[in-house]
PDB file of C-alpha atoms and ligand atoms in Angstrom:
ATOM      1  CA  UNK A  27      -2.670 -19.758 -30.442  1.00  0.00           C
ATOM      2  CA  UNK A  28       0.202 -18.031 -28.387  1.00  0.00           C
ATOM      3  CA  UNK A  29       1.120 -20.852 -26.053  1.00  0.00           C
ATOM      4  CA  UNK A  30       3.658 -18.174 -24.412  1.00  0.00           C
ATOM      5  CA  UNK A  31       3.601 -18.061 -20.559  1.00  0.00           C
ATOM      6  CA  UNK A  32       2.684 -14.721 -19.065  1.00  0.00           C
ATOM      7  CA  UNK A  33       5.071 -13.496 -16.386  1.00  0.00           C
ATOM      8  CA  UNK A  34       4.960 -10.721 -14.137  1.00  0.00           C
ATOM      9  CA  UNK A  35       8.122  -9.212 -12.908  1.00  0.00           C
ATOM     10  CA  UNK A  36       8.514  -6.578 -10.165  1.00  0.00           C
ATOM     11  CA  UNK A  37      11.804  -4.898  -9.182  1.00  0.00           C
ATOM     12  CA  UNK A  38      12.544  -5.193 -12.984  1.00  0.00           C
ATOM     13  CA  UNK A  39      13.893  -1.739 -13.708  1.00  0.00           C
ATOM     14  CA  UNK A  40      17.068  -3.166 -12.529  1.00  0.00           C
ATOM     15  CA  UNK A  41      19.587  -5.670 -11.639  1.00  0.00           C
ATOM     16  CA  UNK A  42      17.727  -9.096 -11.243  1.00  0.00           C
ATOM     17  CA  UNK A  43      14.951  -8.674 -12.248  1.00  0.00           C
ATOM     18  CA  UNK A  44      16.113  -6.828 -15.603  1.00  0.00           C
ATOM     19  CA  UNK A  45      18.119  -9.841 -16.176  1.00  0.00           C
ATOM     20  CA  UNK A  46      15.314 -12.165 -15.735  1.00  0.00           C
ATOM     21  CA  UNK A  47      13.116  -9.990 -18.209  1.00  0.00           C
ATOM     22  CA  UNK A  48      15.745  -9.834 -20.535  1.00  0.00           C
ATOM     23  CA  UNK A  49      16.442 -14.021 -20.408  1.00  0.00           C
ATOM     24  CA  UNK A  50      12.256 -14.569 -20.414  1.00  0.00           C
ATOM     25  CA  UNK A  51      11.940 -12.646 -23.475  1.00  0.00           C
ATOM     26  CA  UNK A  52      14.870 -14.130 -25.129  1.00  0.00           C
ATOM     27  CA  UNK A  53      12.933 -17.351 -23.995  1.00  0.00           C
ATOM     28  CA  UNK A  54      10.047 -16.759 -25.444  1.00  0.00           C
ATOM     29  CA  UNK A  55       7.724 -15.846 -22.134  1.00  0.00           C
ATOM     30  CA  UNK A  56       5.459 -12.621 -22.120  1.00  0.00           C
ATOM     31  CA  UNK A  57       6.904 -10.145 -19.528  1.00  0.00           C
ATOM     32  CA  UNK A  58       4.737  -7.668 -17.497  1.00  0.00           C
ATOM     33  CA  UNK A  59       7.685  -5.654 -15.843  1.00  0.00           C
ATOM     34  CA  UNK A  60       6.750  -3.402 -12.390  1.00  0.00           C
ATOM     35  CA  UNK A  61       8.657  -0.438 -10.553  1.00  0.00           C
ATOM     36  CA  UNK A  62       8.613   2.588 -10.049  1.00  0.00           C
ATOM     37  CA  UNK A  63      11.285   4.071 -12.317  1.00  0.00           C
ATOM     38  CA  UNK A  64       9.137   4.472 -15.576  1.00  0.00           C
ATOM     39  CA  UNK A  65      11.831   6.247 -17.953  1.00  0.00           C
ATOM     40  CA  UNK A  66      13.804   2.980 -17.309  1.00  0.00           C
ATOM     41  CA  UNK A  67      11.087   0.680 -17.633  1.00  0.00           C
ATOM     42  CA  UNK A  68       9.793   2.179 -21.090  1.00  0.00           C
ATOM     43  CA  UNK A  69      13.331   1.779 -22.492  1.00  0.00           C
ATOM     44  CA  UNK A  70      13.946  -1.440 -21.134  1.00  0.00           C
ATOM     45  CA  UNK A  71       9.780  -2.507 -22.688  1.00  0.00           C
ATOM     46  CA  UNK A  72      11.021  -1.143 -25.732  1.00  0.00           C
ATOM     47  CA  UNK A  73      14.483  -2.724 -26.350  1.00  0.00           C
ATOM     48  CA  UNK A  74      12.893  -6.282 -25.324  1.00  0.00           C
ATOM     49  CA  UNK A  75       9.315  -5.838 -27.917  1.00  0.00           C
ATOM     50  CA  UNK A  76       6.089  -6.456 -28.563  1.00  0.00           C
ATOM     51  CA  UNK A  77       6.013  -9.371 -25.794  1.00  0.00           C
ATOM     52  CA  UNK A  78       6.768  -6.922 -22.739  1.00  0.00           C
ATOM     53  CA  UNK A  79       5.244  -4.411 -21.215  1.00  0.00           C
ATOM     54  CA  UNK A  80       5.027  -2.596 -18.397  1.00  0.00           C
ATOM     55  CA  UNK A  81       3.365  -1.233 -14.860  1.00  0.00           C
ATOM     56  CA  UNK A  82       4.365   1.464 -12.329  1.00  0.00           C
ATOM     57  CA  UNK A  83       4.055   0.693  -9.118  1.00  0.00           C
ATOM     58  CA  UNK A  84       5.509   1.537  -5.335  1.00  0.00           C
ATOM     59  CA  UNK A  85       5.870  -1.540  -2.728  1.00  0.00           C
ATOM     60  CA  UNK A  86       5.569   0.757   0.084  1.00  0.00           C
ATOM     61  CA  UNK A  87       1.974   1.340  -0.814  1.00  0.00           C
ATOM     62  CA  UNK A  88       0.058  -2.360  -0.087  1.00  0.00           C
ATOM     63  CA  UNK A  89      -3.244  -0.834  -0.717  1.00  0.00           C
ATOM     64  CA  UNK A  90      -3.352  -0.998  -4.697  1.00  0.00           C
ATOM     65  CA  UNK A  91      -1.509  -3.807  -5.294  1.00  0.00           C
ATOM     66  CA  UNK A  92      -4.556  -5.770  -7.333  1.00  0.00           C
ATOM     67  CA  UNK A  93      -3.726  -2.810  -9.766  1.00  0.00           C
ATOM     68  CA  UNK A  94      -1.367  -4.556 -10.843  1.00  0.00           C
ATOM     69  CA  UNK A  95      -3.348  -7.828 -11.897  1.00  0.00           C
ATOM     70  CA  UNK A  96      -6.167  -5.570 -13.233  1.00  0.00           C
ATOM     71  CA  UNK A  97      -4.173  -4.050 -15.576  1.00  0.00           C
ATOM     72  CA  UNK A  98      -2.935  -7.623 -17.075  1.00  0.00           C
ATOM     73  CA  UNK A  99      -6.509  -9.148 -17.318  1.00  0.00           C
ATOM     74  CA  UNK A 100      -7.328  -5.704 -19.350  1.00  0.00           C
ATOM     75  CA  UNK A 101      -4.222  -6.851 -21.517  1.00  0.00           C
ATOM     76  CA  UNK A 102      -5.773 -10.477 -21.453  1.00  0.00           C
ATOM     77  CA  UNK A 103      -2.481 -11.884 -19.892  1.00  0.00           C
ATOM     78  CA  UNK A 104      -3.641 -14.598 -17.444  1.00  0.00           C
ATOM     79  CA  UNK A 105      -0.608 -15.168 -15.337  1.00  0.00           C
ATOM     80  CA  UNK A 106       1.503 -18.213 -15.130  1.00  0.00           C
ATOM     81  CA  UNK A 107       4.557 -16.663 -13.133  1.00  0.00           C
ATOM     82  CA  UNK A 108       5.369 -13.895 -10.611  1.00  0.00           C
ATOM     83  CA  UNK A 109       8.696 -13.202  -9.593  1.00  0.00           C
ATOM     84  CA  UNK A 110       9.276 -11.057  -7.194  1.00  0.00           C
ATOM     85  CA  UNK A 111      12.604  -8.963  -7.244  1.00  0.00           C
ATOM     86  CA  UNK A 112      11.739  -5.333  -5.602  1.00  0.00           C
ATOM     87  CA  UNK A 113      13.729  -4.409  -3.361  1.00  0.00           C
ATOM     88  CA  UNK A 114      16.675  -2.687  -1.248  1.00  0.00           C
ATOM     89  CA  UNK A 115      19.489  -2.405   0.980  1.00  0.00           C
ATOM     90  CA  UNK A 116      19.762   0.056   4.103  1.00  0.00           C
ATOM     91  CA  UNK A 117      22.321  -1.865   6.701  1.00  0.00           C
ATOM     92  CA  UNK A 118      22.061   0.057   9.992  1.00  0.00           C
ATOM     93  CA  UNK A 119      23.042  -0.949  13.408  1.00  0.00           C
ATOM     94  CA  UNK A 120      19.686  -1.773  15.754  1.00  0.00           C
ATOM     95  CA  UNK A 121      21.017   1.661  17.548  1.00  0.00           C
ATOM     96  CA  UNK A 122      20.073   3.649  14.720  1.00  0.00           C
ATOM     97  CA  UNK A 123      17.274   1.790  13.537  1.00  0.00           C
ATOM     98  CA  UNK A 124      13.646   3.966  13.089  1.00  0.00           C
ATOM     99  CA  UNK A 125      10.048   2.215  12.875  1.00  0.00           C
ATOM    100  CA  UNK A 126       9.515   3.633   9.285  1.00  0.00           C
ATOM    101  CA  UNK A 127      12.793   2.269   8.378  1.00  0.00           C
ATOM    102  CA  UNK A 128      11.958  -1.118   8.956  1.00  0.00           C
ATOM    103  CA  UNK A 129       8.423  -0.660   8.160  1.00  0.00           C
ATOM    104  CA  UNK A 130       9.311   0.259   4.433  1.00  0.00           C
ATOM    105  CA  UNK A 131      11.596  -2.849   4.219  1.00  0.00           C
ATOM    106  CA  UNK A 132       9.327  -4.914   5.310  1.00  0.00           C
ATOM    107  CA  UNK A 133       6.054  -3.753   3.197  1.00  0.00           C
ATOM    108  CA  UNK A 134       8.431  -3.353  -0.234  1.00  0.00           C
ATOM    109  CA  UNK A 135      10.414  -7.237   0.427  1.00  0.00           C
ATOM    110  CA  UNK A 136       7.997  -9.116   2.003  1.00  0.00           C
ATOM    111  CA  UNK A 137       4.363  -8.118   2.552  1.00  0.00           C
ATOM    112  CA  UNK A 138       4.352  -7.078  -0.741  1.00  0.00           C
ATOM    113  CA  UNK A 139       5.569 -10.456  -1.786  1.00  0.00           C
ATOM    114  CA  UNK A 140       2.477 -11.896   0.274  1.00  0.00           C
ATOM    115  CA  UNK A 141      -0.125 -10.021  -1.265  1.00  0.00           C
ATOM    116  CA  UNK A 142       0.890 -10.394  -4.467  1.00  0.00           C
ATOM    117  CA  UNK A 143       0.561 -14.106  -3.936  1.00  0.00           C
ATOM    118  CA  UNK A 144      -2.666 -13.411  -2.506  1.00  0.00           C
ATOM    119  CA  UNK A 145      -4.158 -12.141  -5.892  1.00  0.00           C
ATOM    120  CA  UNK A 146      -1.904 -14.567  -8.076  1.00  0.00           C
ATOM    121  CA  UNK A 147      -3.557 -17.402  -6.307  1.00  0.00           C
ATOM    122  CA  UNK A 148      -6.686 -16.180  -8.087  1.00  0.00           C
ATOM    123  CA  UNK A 149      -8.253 -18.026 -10.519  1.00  0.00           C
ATOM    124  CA  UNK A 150      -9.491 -14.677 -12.317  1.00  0.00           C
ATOM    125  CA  UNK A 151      -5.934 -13.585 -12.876  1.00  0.00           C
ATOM    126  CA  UNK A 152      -3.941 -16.961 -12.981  1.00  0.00           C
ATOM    127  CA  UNK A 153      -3.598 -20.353 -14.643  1.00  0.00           C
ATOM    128  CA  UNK A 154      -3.513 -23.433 -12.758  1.00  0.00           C
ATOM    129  CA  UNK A 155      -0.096 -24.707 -12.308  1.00  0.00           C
ATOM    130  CA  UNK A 156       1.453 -21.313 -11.998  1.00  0.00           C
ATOM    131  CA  UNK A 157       4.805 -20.562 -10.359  1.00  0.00           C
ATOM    132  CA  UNK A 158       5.784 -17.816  -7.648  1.00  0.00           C
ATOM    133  CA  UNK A 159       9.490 -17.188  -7.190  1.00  0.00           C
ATOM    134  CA  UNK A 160      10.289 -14.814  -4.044  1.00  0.00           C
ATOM    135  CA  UNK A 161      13.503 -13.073  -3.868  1.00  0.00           C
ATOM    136  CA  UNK A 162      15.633 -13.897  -0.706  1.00  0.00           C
ATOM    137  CA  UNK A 163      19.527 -13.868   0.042  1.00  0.00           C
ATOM    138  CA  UNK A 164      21.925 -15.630   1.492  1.00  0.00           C
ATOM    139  CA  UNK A 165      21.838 -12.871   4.558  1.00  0.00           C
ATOM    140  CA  UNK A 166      18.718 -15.648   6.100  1.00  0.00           C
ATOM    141  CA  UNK A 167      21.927 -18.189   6.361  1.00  0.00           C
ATOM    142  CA  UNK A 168      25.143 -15.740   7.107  1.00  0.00           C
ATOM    143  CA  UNK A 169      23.479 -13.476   9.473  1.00  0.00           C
ATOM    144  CA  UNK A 170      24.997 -10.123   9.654  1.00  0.00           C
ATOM    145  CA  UNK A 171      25.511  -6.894  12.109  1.00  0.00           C
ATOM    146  CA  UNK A 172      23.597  -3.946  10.154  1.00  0.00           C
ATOM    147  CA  UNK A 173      21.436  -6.033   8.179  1.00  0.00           C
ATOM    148  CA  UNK A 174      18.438  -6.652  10.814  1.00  0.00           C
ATOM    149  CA  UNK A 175      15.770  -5.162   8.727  1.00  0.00           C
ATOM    150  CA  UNK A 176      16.776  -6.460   5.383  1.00  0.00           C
ATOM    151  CA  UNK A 177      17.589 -10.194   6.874  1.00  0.00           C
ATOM    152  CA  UNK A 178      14.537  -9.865   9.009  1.00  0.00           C
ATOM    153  CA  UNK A 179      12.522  -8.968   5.858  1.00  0.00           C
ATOM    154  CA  UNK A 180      14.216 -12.105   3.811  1.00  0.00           C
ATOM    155  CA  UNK A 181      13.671 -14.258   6.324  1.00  0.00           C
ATOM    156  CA  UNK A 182       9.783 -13.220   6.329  1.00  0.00           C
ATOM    157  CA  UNK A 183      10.066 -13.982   2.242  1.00  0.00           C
ATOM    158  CA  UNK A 184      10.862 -17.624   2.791  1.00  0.00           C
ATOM    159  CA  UNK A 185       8.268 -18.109   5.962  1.00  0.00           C
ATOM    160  CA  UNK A 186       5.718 -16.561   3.284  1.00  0.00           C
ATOM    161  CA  UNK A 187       7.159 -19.089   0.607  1.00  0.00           C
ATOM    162  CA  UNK A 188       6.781 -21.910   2.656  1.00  0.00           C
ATOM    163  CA  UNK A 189       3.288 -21.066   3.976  1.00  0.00           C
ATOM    164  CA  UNK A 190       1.802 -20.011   0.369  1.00  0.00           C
ATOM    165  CA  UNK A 191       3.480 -23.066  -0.949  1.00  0.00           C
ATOM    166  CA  UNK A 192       0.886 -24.965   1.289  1.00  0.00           C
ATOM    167  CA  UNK A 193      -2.211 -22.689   0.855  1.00  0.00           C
ATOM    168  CA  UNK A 194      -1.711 -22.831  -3.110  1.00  0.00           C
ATOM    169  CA  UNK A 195      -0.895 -26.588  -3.607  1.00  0.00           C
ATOM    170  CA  UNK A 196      -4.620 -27.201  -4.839  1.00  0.00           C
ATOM    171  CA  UNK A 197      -4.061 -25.288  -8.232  1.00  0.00           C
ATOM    172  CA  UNK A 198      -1.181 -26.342  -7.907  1.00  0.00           C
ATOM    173  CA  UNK A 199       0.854 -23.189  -7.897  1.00  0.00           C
ATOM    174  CA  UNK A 200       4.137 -23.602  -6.530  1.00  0.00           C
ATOM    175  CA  UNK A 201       6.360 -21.255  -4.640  1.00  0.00           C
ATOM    176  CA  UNK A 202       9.759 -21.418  -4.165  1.00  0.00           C
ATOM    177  CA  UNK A 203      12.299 -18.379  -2.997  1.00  0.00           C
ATOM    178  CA  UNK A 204      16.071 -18.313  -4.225  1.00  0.00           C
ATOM    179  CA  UNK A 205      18.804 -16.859  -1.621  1.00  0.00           C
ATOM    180  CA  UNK A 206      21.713 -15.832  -3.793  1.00  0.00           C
ATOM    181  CA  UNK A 207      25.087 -14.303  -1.946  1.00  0.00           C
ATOM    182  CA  UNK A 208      26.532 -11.331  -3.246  1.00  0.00           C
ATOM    183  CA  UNK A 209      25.246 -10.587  -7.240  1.00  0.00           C
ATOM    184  CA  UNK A 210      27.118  -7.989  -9.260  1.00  0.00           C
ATOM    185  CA  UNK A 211      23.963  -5.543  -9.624  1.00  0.00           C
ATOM    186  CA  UNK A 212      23.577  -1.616  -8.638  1.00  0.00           C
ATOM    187  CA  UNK A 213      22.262  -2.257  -5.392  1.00  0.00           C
ATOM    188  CA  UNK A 214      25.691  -3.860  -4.419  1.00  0.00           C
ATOM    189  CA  UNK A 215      27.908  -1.683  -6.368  1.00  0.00           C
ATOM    190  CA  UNK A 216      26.214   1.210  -4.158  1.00  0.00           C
ATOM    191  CA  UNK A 217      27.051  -0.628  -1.300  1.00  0.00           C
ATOM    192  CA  UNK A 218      30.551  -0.342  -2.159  1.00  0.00           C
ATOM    193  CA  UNK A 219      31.417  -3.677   0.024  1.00  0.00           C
ATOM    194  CA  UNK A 220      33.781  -6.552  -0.658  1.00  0.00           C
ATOM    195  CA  UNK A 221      31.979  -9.466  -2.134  1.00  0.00           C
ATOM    196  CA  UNK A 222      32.566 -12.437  -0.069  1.00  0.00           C
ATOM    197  CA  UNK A 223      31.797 -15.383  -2.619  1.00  0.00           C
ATOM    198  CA  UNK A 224      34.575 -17.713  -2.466  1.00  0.00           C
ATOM    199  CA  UNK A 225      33.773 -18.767  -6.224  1.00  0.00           C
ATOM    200  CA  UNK A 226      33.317 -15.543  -7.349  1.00  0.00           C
ATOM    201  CA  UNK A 227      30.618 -12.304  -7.429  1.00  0.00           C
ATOM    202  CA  UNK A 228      27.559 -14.089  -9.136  1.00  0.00           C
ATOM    203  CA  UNK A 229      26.030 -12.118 -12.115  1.00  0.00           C
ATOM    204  CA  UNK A 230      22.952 -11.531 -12.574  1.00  0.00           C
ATOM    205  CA  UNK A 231      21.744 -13.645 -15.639  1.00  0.00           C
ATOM    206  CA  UNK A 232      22.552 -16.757 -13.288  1.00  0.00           C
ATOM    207  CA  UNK A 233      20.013 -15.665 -11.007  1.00  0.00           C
ATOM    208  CA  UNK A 234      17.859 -15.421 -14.518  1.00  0.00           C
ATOM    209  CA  UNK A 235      18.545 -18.751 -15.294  1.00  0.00           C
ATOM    210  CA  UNK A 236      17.284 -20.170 -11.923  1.00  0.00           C
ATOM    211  CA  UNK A 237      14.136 -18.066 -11.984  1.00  0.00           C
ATOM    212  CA  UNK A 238      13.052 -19.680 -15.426  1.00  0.00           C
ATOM    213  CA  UNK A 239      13.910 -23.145 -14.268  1.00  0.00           C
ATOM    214  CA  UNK A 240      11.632 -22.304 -11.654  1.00  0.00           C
ATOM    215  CA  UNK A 241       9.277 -20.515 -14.000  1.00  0.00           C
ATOM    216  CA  UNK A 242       9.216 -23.928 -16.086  1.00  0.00           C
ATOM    217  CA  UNK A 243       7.619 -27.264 -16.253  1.00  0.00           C
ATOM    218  CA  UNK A 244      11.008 -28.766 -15.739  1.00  0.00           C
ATOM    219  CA  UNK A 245      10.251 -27.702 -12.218  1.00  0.00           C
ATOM    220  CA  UNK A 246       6.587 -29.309 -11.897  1.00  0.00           C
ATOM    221  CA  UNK A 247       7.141 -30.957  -8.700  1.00  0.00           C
ATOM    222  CA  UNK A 248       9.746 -28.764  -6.718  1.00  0.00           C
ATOM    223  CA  UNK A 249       7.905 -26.161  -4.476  1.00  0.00           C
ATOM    224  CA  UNK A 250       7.759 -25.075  -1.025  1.00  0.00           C
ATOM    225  CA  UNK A 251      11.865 -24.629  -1.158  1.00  0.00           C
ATOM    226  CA  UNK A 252      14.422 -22.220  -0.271  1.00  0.00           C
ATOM    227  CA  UNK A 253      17.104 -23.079  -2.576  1.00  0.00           C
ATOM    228  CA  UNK A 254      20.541 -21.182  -1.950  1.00  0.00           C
ATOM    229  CA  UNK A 255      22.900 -19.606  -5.217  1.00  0.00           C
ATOM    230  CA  UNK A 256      26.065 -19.348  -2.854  1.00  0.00           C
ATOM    231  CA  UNK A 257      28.935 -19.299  -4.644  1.00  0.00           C
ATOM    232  CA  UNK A 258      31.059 -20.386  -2.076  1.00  0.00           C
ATOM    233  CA  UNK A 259      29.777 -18.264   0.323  1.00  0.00           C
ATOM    234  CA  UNK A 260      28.780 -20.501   3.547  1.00  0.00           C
ATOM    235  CA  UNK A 261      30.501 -18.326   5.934  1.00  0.00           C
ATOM    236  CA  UNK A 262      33.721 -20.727   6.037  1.00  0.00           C
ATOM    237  CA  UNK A 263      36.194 -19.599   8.516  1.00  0.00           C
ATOM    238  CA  UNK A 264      39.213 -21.447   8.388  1.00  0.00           C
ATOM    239  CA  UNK A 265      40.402 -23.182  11.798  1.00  0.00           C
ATOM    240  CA  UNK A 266      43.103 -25.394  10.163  1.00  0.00           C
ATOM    241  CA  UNK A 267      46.312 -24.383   9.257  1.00  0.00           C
ATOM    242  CA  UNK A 268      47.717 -24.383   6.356  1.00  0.00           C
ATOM    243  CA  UNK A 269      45.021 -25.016   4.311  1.00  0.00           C
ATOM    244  CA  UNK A 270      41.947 -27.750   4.674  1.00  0.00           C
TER     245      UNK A 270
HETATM  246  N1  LIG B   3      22.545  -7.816  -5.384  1.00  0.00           N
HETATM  247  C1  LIG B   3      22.720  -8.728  -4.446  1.00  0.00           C
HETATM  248  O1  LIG B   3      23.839  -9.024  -4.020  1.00  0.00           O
HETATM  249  C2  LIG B   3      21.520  -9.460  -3.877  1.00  0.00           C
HETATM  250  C3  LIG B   3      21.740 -10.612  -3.112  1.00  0.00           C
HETATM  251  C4  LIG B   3      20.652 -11.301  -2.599  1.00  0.00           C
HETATM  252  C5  LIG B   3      19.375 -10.844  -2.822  1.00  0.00           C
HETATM  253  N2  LIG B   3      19.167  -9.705  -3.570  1.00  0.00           N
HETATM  254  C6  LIG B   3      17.789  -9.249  -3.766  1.00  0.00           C
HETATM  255  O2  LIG B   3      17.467  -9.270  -5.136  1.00  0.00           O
HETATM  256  C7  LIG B   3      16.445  -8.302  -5.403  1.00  0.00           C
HETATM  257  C8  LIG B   3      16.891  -7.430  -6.563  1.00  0.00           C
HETATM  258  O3  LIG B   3      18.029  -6.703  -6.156  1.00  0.00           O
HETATM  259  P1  LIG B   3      19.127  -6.142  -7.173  1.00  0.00           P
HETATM  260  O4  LIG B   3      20.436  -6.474  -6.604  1.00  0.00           O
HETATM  261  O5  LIG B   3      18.772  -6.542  -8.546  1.00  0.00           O
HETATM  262  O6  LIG B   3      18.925  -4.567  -6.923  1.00  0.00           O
HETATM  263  P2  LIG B   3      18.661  -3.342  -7.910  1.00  0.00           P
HETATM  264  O7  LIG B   3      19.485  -3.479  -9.136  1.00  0.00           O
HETATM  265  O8  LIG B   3      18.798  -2.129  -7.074  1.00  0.00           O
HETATM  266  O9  LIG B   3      17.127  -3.534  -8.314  1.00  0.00           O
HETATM  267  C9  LIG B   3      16.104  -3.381  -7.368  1.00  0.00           C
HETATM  268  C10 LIG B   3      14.786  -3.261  -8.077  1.00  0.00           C
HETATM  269  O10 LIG B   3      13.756  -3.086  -7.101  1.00  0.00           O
HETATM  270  C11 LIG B   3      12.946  -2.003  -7.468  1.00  0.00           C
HETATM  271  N3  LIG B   3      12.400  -1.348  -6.281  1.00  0.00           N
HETATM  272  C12 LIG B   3      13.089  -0.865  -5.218  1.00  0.00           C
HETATM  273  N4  LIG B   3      12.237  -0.293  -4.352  1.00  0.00           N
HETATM  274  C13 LIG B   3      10.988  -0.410  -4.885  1.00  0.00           C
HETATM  275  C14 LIG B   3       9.706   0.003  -4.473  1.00  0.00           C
HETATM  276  N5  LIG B   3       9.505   0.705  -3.336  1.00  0.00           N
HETATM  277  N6  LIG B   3       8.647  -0.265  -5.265  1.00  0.00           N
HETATM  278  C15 LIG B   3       8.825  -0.919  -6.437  1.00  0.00           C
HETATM  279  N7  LIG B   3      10.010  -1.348  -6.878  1.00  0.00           N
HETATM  280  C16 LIG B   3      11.094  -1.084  -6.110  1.00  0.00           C
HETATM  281  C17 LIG B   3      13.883  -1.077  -8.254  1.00  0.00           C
HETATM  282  O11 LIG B   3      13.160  -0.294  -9.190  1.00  0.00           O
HETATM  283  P3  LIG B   3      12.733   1.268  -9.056  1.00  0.00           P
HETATM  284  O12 LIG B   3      13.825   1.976  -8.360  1.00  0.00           O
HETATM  285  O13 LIG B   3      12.509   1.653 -10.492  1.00  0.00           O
HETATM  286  O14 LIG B   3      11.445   1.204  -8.291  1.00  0.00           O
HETATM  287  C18 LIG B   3      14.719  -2.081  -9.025  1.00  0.00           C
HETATM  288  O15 LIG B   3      14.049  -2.477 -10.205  1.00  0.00           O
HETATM  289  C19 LIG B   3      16.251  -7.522  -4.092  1.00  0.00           C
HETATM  290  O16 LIG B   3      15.137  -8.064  -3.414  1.00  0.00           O
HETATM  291  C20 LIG B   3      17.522  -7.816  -3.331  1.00  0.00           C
HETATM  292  O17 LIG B   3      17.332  -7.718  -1.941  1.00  0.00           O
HETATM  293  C21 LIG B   3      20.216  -9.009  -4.107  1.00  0.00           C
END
């Protein structure tokens, strides 16, 4: 019997949460992988193997998310993690900001993230004991001019983490988000911005790593947390002179 866990990945066309499918093959999970860029997603399905597979699917669109789980209880993959990496940057000043704008962020980073945990919570599509990992940033603890929607909408991830964690603590699911500062991914390198992690632009595989702690059983009891990956990042300004 495959004693594999089943994990379902969204934003994993790219960045993160490529790196995480790439690590939870090489670790032996089963990887359902979801976005919208399906020429990237086939490659990616077919360079990992027979345990991954994919879904296409748009976070704007909240309507069809159960899709999602259908299509893995058709594939007979009863879920033991979701991790949730879709998502975007769009830094504009309040000034310029536009309701669709911030409605978009919103839906794709967090209410997505909510109703996805809505349907993972079910015992139809899940095992007890399962493990939700929401994508947040460091942006909740170094607030920023220009980043209102985004550090609104990763704010909104932990509140959902925290409040899930609660609701889902009977089959014993936990949920737990990660905030990492800047990670060397396209998203940033379109940003063209100067990292500001003191120890150094985090890659993405160590964000992969902390997901399948997370993932694991090594993590049984932790849930309900907001755990940051700073490097060095905890908006230090330096009052003394000459060093300190
Ligand atoms: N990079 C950083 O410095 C950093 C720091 C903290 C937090 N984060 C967060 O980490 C997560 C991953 O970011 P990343 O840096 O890995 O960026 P990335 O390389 O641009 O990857 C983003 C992923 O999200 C998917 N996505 C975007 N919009 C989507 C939509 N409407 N529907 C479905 N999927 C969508 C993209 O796939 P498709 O285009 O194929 O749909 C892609 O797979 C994001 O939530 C980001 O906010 C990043």
């Amino acid at each position: 019997m495959d004693m594999s866990k089943n994990v379902l990945i969204t934003g994993a066309s790219s960045g993160i949460g490529e790196a995480a499918a790439r690590y939870l093959t090489e670790q032996h999970y089963n990887v359902i992988l979801v976005a919208r860029n399906e020429e990237r997603l086939k490659k990616l399905v077919n360079e990992l193997g027979e345990n991954a597979r994919y879904y296409i699917y748009d976070f704007k669109n909240l309507d069809r998310i159960e899709d999602i789980f259908i299509y893995c209880k058709e594939c007979n993959l009863m879920l033991d993690g979701l991790v949730h990496c879709a998502g975007y940057s769009n830094n504009l000043p309040v000034k310029e900001m536009e309701p669709d704008i911030l409605e978009d962020m919103i839906d794709v980073h967090a209410n997505s993230y909510l109703m996805l945990g809505k349907y993972m919570a079910r015992k139809e599509y899940s095992n007890r004991g399962a493990s939700i990992v929401g994508m947040s940033s460091m942006s909740v603890i170094i607030q920023k001019r220009g980043m209102a929607a985004y550090t609104g909408a990763k704010t909104l991830i932990n509140t959902y983490t925290t409040i899930m964690a609660k609701e889902f603590v009977r089959r014993e699911i936990r949920v737990n988000s990660i905030m990492p500062a800047y990670v060397n991914t396209p998203m940033l390198q379109e940003m063209k911005i100067e990292h500001e992690n003191a120890m150094g632009m985090i890659e993405p595989e160590y964000v992969a790593y902390l997901i399948e702690y997370l993932l694991s059983d090594k993590a049984k009891y932790i849930t309900g947390a907001h755990i940051p990956m700073s490097s060095g990042m905890l908006g230090d300004v330096r009052h003394i002179k000459n060093g300190g």
